[in-house]
CSV table of C-alpha atoms in Angstrom, one decimal:
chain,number,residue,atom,x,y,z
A,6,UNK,CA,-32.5,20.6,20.4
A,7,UNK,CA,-36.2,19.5,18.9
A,8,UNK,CA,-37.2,23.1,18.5
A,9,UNK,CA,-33.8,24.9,17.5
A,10,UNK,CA,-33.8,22.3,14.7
A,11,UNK,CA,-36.9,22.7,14.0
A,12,UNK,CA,-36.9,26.9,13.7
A,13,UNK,CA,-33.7,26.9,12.1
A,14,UNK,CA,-35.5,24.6,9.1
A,15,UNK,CA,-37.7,27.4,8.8
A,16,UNK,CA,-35.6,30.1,7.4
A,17,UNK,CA,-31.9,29.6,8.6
A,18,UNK,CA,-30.9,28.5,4.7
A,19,UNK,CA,-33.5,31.0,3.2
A,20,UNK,CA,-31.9,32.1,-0.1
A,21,UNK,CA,-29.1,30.0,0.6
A,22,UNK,CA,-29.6,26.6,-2.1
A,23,UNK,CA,-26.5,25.4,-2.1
A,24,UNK,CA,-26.5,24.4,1.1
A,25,UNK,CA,-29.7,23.4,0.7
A,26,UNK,CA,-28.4,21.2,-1.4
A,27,UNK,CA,-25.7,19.9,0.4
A,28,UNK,CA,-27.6,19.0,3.9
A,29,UNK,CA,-30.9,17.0,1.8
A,30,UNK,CA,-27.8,15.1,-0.4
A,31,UNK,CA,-26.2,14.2,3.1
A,32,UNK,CA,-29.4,13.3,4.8
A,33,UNK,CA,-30.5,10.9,2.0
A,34,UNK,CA,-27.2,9.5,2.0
A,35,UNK,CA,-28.0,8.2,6.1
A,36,UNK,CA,-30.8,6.5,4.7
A,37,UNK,CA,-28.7,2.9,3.6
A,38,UNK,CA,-31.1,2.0,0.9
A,39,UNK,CA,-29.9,4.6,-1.2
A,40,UNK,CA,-26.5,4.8,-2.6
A,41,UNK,CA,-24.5,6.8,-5.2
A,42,UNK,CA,-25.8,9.9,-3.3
A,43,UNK,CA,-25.0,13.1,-5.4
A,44,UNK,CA,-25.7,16.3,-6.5
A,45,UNK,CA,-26.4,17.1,-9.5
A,46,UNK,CA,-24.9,20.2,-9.6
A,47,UNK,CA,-22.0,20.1,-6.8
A,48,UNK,CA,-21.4,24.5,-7.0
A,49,UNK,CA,-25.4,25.1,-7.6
A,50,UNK,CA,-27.0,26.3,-10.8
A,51,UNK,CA,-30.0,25.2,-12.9
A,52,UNK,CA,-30.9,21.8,-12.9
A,53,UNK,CA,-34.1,21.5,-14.4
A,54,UNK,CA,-35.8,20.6,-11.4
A,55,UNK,CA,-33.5,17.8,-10.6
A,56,UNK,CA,-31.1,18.1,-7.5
A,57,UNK,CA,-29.6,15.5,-6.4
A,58,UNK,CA,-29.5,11.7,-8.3
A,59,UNK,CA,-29.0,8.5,-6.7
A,60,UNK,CA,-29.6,4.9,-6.9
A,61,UNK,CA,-32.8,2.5,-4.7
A,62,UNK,CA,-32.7,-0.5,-3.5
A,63,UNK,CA,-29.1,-1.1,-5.8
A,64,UNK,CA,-31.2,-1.0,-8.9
A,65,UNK,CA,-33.1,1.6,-8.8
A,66,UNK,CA,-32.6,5.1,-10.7
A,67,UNK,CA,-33.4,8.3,-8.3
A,68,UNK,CA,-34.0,12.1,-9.0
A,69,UNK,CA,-34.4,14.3,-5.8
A,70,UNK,CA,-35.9,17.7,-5.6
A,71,UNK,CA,-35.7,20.4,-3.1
A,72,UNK,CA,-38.7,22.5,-2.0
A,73,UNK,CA,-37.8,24.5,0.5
A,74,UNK,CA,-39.7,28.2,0.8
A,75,UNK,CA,-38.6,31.0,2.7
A,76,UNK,CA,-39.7,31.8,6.2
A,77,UNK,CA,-41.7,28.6,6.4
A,78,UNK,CA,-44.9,28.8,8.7
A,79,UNK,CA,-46.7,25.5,7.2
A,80,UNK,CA,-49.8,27.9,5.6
A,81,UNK,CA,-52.1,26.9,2.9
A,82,UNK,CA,-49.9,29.3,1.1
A,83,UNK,CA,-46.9,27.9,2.0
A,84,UNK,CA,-48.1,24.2,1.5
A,85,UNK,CA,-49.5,24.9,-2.0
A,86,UNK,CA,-45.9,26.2,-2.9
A,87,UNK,CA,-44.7,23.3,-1.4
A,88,UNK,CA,-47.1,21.1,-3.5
A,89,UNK,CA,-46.5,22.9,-6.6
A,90,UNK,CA,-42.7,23.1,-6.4
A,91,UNK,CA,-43.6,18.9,-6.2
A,92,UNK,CA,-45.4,18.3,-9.4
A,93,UNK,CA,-43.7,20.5,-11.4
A,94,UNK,CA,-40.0,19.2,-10.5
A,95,UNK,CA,-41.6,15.2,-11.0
A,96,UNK,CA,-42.7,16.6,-14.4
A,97,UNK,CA,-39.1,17.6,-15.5
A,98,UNK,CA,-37.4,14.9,-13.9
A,99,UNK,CA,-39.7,12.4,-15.9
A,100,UNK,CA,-39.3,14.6,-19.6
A,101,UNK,CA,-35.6,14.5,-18.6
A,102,UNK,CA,-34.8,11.2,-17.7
A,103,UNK,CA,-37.6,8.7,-18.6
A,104,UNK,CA,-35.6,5.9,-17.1
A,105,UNK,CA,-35.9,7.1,-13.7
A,106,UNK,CA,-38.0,4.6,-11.3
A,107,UNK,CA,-38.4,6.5,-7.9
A,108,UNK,CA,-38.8,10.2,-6.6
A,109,UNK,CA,-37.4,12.3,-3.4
A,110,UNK,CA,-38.6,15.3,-2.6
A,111,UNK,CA,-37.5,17.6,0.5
A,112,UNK,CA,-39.1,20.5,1.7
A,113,UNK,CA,-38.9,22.5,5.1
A,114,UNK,CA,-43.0,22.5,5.3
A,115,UNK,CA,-44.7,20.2,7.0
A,116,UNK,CA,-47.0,18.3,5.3
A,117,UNK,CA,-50.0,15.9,6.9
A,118,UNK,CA,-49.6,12.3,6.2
A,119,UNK,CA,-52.7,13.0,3.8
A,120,UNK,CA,-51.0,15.6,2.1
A,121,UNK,CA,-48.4,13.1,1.9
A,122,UNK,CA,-50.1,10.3,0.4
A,123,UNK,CA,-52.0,12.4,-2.5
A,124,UNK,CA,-48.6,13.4,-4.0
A,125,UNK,CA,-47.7,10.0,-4.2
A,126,UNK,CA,-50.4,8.7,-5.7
A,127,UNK,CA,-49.2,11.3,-8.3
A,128,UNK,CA,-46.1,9.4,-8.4
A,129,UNK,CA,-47.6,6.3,-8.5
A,130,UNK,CA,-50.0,7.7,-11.4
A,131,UNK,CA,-46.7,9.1,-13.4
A,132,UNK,CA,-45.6,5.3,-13.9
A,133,UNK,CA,-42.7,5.5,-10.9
A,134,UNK,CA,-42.3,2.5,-8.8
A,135,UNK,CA,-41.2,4.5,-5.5
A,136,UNK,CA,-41.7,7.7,-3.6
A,137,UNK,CA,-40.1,9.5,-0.6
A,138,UNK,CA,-41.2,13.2,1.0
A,139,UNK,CA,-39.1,14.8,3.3
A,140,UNK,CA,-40.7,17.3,5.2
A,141,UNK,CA,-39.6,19.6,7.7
A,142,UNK,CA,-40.1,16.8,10.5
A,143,UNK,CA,-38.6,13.8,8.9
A,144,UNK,CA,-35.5,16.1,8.0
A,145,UNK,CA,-35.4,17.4,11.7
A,146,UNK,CA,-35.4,13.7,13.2
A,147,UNK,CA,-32.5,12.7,11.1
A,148,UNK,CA,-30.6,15.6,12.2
A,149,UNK,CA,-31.2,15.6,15.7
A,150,UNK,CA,-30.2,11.8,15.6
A,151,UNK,CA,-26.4,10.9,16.3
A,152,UNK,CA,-26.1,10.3,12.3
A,153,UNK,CA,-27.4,13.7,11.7
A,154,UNK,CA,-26.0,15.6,14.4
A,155,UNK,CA,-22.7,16.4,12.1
A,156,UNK,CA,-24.7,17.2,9.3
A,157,UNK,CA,-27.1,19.3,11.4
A,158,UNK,CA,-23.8,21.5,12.7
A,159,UNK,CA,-22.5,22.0,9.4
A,160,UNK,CA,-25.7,22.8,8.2
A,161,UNK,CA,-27.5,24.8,10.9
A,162,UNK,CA,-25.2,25.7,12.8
A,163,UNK,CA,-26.5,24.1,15.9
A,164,UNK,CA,-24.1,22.5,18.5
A,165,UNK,CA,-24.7,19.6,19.9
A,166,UNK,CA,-25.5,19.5,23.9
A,167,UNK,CA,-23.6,17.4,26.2
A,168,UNK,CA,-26.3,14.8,26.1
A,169,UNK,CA,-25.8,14.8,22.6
A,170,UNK,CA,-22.1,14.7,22.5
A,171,UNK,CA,-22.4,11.3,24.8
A,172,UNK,CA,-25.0,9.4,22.3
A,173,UNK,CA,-22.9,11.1,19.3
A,174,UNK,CA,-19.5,9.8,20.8
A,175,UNK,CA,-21.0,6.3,22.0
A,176,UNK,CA,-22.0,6.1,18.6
A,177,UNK,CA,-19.2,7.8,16.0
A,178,UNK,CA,-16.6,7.8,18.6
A,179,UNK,CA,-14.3,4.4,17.6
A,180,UNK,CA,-15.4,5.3,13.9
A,181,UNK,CA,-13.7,8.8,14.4
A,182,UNK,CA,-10.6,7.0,16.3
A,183,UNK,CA,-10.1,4.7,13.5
A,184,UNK,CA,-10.2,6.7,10.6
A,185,UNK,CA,-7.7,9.2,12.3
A,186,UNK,CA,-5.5,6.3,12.7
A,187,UNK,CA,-6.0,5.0,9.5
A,188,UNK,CA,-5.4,8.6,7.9
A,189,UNK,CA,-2.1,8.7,9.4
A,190,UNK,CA,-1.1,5.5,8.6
A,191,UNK,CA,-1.8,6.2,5.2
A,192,UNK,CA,0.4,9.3,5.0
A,193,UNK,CA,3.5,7.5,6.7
A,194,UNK,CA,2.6,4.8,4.1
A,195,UNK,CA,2.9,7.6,1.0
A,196,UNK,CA,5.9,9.3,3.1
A,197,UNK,CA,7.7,5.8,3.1
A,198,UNK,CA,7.4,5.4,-0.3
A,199,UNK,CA,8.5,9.0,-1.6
A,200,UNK,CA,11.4,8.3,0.8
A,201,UNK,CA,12.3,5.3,-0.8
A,202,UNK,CA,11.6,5.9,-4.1
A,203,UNK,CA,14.0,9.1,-3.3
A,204,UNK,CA,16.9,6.4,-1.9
A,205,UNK,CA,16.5,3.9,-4.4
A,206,UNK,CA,18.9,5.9,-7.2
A,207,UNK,CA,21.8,5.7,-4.4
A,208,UNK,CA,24.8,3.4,-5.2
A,209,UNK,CA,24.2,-0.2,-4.0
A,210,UNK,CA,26.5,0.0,-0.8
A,211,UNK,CA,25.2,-3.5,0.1
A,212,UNK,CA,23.3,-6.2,-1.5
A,213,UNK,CA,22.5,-9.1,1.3
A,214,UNK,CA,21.0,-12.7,1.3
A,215,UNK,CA,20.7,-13.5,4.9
A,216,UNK,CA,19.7,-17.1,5.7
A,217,UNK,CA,18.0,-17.7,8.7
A,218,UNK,CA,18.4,-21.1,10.2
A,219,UNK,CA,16.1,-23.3,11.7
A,220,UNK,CA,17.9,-23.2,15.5
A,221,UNK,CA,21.2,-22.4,16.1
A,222,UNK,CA,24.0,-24.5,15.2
A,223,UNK,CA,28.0,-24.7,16.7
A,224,UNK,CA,30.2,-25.1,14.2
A,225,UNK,CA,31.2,-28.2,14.1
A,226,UNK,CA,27.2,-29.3,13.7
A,227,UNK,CA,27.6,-27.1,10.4
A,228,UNK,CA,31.1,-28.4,9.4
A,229,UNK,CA,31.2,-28.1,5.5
A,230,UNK,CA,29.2,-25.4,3.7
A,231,UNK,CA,28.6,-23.5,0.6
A,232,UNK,CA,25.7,-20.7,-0.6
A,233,UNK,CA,26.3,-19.2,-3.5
A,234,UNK,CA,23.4,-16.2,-5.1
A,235,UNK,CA,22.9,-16.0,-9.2
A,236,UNK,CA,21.2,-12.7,-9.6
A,237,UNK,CA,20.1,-11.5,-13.5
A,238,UNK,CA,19.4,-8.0,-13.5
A,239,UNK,CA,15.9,-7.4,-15.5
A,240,UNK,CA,18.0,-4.6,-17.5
A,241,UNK,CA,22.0,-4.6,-17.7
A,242,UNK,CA,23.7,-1.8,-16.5
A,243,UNK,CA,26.9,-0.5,-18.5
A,244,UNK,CA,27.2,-4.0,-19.8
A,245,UNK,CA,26.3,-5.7,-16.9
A,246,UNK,CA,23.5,-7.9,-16.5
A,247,UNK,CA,24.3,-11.0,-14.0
A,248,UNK,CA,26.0,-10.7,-10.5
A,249,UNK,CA,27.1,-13.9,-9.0
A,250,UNK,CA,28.5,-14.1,-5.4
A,251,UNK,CA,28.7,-16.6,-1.9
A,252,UNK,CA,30.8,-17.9,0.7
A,253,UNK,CA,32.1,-21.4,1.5
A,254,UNK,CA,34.2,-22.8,4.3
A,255,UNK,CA,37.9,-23.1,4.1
A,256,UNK,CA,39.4,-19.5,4.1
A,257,UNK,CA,42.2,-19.8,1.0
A,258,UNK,CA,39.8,-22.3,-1.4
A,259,UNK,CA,40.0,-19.2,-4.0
A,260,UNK,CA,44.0,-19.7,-4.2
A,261,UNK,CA,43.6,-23.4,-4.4
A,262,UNK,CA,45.2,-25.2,-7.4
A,263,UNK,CA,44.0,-28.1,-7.1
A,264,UNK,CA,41.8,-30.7,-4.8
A,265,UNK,CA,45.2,-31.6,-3.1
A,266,UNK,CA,45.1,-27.7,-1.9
A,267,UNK,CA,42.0,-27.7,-1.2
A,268,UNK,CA,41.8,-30.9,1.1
A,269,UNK,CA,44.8,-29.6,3.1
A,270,UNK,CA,42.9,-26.7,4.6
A,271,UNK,CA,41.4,-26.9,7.5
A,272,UNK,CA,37.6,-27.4,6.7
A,273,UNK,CA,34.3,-26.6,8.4
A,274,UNK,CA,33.2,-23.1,8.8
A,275,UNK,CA,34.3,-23.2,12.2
A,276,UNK,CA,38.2,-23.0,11.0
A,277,UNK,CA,37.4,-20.2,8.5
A,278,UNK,CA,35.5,-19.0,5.7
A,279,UNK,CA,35.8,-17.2,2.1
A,280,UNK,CA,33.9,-15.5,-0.4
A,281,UNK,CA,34.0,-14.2,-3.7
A,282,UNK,CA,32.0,-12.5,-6.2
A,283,UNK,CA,32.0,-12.9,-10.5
A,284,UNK,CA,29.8,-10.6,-12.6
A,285,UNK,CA,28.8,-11.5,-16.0
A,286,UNK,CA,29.0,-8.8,-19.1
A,287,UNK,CA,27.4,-8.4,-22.2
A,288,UNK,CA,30.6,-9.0,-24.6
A,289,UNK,CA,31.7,-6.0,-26.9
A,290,UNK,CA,29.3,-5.4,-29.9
A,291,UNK,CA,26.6,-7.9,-28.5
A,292,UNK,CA,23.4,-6.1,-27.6
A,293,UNK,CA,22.1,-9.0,-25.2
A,294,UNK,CA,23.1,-11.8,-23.3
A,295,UNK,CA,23.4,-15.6,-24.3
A,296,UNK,CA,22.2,-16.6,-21.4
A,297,UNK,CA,19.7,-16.3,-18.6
A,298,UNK,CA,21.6,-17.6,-15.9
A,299,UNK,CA,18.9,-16.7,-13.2
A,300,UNK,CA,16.0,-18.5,-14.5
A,301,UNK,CA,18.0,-21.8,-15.9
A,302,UNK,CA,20.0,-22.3,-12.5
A,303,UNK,CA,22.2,-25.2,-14.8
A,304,UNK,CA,25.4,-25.3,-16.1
A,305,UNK,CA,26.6,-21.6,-17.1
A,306,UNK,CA,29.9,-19.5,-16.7
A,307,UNK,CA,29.4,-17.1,-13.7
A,308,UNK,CA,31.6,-14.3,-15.1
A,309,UNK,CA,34.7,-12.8,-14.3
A,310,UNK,CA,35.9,-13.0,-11.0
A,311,UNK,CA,36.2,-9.2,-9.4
A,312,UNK,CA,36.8,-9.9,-6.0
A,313,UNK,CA,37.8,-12.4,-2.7
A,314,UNK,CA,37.7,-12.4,1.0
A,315,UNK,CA,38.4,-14.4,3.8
A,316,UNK,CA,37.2,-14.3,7.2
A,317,UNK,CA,37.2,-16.3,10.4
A,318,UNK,CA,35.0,-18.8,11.4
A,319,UNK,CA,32.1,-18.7,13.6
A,320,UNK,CA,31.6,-20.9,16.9
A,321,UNK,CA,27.9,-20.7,16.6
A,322,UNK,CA,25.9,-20.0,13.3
A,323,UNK,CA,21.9,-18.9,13.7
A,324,UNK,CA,22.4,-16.9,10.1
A,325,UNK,CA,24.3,-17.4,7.0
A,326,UNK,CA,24.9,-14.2,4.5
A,327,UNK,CA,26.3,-13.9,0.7
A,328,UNK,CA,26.5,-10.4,-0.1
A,329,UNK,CA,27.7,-7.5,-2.6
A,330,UNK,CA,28.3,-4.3,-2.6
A,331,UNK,CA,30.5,-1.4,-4.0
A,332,UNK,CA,30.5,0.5,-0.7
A,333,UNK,CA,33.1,0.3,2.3
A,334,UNK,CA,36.0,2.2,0.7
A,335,UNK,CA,37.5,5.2,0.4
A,336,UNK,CA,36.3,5.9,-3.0
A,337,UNK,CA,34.2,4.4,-5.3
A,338,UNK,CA,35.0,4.0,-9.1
A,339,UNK,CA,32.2,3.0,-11.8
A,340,UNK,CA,30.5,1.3,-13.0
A,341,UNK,CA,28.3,0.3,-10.4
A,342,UNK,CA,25.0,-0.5,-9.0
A,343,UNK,CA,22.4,1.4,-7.8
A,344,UNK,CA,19.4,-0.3,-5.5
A,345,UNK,CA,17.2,0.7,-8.4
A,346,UNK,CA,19.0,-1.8,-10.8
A,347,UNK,CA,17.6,-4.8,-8.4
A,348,UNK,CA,14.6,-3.5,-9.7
A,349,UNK,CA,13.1,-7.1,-11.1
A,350,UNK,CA,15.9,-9.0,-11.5
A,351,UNK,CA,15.4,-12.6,-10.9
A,352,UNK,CA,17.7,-14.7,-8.1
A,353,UNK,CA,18.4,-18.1,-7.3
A,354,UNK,CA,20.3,-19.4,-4.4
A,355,UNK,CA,22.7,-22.6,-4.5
A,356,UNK,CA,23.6,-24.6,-1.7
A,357,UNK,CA,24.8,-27.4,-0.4
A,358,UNK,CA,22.0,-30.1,0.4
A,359,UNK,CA,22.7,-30.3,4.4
A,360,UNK,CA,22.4,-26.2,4.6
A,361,UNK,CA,19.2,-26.6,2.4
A,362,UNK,CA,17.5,-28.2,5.0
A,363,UNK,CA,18.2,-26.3,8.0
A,364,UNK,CA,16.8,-23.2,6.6
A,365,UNK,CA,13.8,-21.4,8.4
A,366,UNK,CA,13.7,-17.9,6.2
A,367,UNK,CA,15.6,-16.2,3.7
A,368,UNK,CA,15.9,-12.4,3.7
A,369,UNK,CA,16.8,-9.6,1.2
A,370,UNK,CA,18.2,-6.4,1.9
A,371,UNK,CA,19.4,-3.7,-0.4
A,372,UNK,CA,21.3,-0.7,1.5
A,373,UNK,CA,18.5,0.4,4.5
A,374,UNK,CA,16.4,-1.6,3.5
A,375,UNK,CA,14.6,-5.1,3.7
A,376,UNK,CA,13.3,-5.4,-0.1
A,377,UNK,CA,11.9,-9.6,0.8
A,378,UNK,CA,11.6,-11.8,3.1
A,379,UNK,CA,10.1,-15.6,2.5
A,380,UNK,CA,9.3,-18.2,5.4
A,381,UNK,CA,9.6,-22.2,4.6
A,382,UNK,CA,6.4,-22.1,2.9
A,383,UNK,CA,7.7,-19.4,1.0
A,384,UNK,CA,10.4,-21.1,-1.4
A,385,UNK,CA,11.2,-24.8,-2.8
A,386,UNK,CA,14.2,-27.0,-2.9
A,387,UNK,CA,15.2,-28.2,-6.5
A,388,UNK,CA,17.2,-31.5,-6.1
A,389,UNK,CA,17.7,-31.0,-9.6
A,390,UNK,CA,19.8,-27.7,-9.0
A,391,UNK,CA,23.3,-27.8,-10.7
A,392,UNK,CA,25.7,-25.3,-10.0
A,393,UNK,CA,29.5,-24.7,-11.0
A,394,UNK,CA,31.5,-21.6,-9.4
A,395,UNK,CA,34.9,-21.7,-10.4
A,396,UNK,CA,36.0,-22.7,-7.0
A,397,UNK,CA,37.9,-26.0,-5.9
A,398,UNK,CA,35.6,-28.8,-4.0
A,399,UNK,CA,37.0,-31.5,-3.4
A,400,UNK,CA,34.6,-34.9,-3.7
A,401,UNK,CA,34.2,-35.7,-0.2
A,402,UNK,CA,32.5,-32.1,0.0
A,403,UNK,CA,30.1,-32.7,-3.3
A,404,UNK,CA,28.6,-36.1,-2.0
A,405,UNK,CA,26.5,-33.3,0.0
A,406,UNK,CA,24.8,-32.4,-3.7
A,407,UNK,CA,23.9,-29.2,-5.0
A,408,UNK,CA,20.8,-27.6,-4.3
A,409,UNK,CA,18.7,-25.0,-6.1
A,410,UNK,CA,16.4,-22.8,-3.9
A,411,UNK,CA,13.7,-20.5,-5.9
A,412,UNK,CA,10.1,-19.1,-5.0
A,413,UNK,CA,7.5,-21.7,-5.5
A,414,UNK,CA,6.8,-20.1,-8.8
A,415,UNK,CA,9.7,-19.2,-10.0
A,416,UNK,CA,13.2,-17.4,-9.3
A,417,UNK,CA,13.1,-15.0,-6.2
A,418,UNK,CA,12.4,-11.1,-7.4
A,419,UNK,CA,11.7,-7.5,-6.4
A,420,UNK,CA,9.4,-5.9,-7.8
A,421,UNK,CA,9.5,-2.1,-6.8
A,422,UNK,CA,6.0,-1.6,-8.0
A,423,UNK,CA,4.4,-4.4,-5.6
A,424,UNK,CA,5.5,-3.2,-2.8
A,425,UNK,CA,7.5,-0.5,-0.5
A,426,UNK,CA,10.4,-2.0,0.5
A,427,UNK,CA,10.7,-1.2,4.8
A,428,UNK,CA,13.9,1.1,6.1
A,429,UNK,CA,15.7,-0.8,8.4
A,430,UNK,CA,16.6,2.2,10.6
A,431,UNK,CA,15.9,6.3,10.7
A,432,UNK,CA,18.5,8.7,10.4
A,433,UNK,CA,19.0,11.5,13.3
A,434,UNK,CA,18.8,15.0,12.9
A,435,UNK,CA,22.7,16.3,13.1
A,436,UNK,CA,23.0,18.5,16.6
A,437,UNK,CA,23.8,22.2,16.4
A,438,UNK,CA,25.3,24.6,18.9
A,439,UNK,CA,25.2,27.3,17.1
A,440,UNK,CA,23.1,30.6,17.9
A,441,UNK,CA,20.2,30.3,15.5
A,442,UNK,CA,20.5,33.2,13.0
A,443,UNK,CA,18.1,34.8,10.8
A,444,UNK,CA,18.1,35.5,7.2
A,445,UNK,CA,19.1,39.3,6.4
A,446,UNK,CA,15.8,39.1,4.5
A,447,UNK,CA,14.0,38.8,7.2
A,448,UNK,CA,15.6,41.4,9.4
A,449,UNK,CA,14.6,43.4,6.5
């Protein structure tokens, strides 16, 4: 392609010095020691001389001219033009922007290394520390090289030969591979987030603090338990502003009167468990709440109790879960929740000291989807942690102390704007039997 290249230099862009402009700003680009490649006018127009600017050697200020003439034939003519076109542009680029400390200059004539050298000695003479000519040769072995075939195409409109397609490939071709992948990563990325931000204002079906244990355990090996969640919400909702809710073992202990109840239930989580939820609300005429029960984690009312449940036991426990949720019945009355209103609000778990230990990973999910998830290294054990639900324990069950669990930092929160919490599964498209029909409008 040496002399299509070459013969399209000649007069291919004749008249044409916008693109002009666009190939000698991509080819100077190639060159690495020049960076902050631009034009000076991106849509063409006068510019005193003054293409394309850049920066040398990271430092460096750079003005670029472009001297191309039309059917080029390297004359004396055509190299005087050439020449010409050369002072006069380093003249206005120097009146223009005295701060400037190197010169480019492209032209589609071919000049002799002589020829060369006296314009920049000009350079030299004009005070500038660097100078670079681009003639029609030095341009056409940067576009025939697999850095400039792309260019050259664009450009020229020359295609590259299957020779050229192998170097071109064998050099661009895991680039090209890459960034295709990467593009499309990046638009599921934005699509995920648009879909979630989309799903976030949806009623809070389900709020869930799964703990993942270290191995699993029969029942028996877990035997007494209790994991409670204190979650302050970052702005109340309708009066609401704490939600506290967990599960213990011994299905009725929410009826129990007293310790005597409590003790004559059968106990371990293997026998059966319970769970109950409280939600604390800004009294009438109070524009705040007195406390932040969240980031204390000590002594503190929990709210008013809104709700029980008891289940069976489990043979075998690998994960323990405390959740909330005003999904799962027929209707659903307000005020409630929505997944936005977890939105920074600031959680701490309570446990008992034997289930402390035994955890591997505690995970957060908010309808679809997981909004956390924090490994061993991820969260600390306060021995300090108090905690009083208004549930029956009995003392046998409270020699195993309370625990506080919290982020190594502080209280466990989701932060929205951090991150893009990941859907846990994709809806399917509803099926359709039904002939396909179309519009009236379109018939029309």
């Amino acid at each position: 392609m040496t002399f299509g290249t070459d013969e399209r230099l000649k007069s291919y862009l004749d008249t044409n010095q916008l693109q002009r402009e666009r190939m000698c700003t991509a080819v100077l680009a190639l060159d690495k020691r020049f960076t902050n490649v631009r034009p000076r006018h991106p849509r063409g127009g006068p510019d005193g001389g003054r293409d394309i600017e850049a920066i040398f050697g990271g430092e460096q200020k750079v003005h670029g001219a472009i001297g191309f003439v039309n059917q080029a034939n390297d004359s004396t003519d055509h190299k005087k033009k050439a020449q010409k076109k050369f002072v006069g542009d380093l003249a206005s680029a120097i009146a223009a922007d005295p701060e400037i400390k190197a010169f480019v200059f492209f032209t589609n004539v071919n000049l002799t290394a002589g020829e060369k050298d006296a314009l920049i000695q000009k350079v030299t003479k004009s005070g500038l520390a660097h100078c670079e000519i681009f003639d029609r040769e030095r341009i056409r072995l940067v576009l025939d090289g697999a850095d400039g075939m792309a260019i050259r195409f664009q450009s020229l409109g020359i295609p590259m030969s299957e020779a050229e397609q192998a170097t071109f490939f064998a050099r661009w071709g895991d680039d090209i591979q890459s960034v295709i992948v990467d593009g499309f990563s990046e638009i599921k990325k934005s699509l995920n987030r648009m879909q979630f931000l989309q799903e976030m204002n949806a009623p809070l079906d389900q709020f869930l603090v799964l703990l993942e244990l270290d191995r699993e355990y029969n029942g028996e090996e877990i035997g007494h338990f209790r994991f409670f969640v204190s979650m302050s919400l970052a702005e109340p909702r309708d009066g609401l502003f704490m939600v506290t809710f967990g599960t213990s073992d011994r299905a009725d202990r929410a009826s129990a009167k007293s310790v005597a109840d409590v003790e004559a239930m059968p106990a371990g989580i293997l026998h059966g468990m319970m769970g109950a939820k409280w939600e604390g609300r800004i009294p009438a005429g109070a524009d705040t709440p007195n406390e932040d029960i969240a980031e204390e984690g000590a002594d503190h009312h929990e709210g008013t109790n809104v709700g029980t449940f008891t289940s069976v036991g489990m043979e075998n426990v690998r994960f323990l879960r405390a959740e909330f949720g005003y999904g799962g019945g027929s209707f659903r009355f307000g005020p409630y929740l929505r997944l936005s209103d977890i939105d920074d609000c600031m959680i701490a778990l309570f446990m008992n000291k034997v289930l402390a230990e035994k955890i591997k990973a505690i995970h957060f999910i908010g309808n679809q989807y997981k909004l956390a998830e924090y490994g061993r290294d991820g969260f600390r054990i306060d021995t300090h942690g108090k905690f009083e639900p208004s549930l029956i324990f009995t003392p046998s069950e409270l020699s195993d102390e309370w625990r506080r669990i919290m982020r190594n930092f502080g209280p466990f929160s989701v932060r929205y704007a951090e991150m893009t919490p990941i859907r846990l599964f994709e809806p399917v498209e509803a099926s359709n039997s039904l002939p396909v029909r179309r519009s009236r409008k379109a018939n029309g």
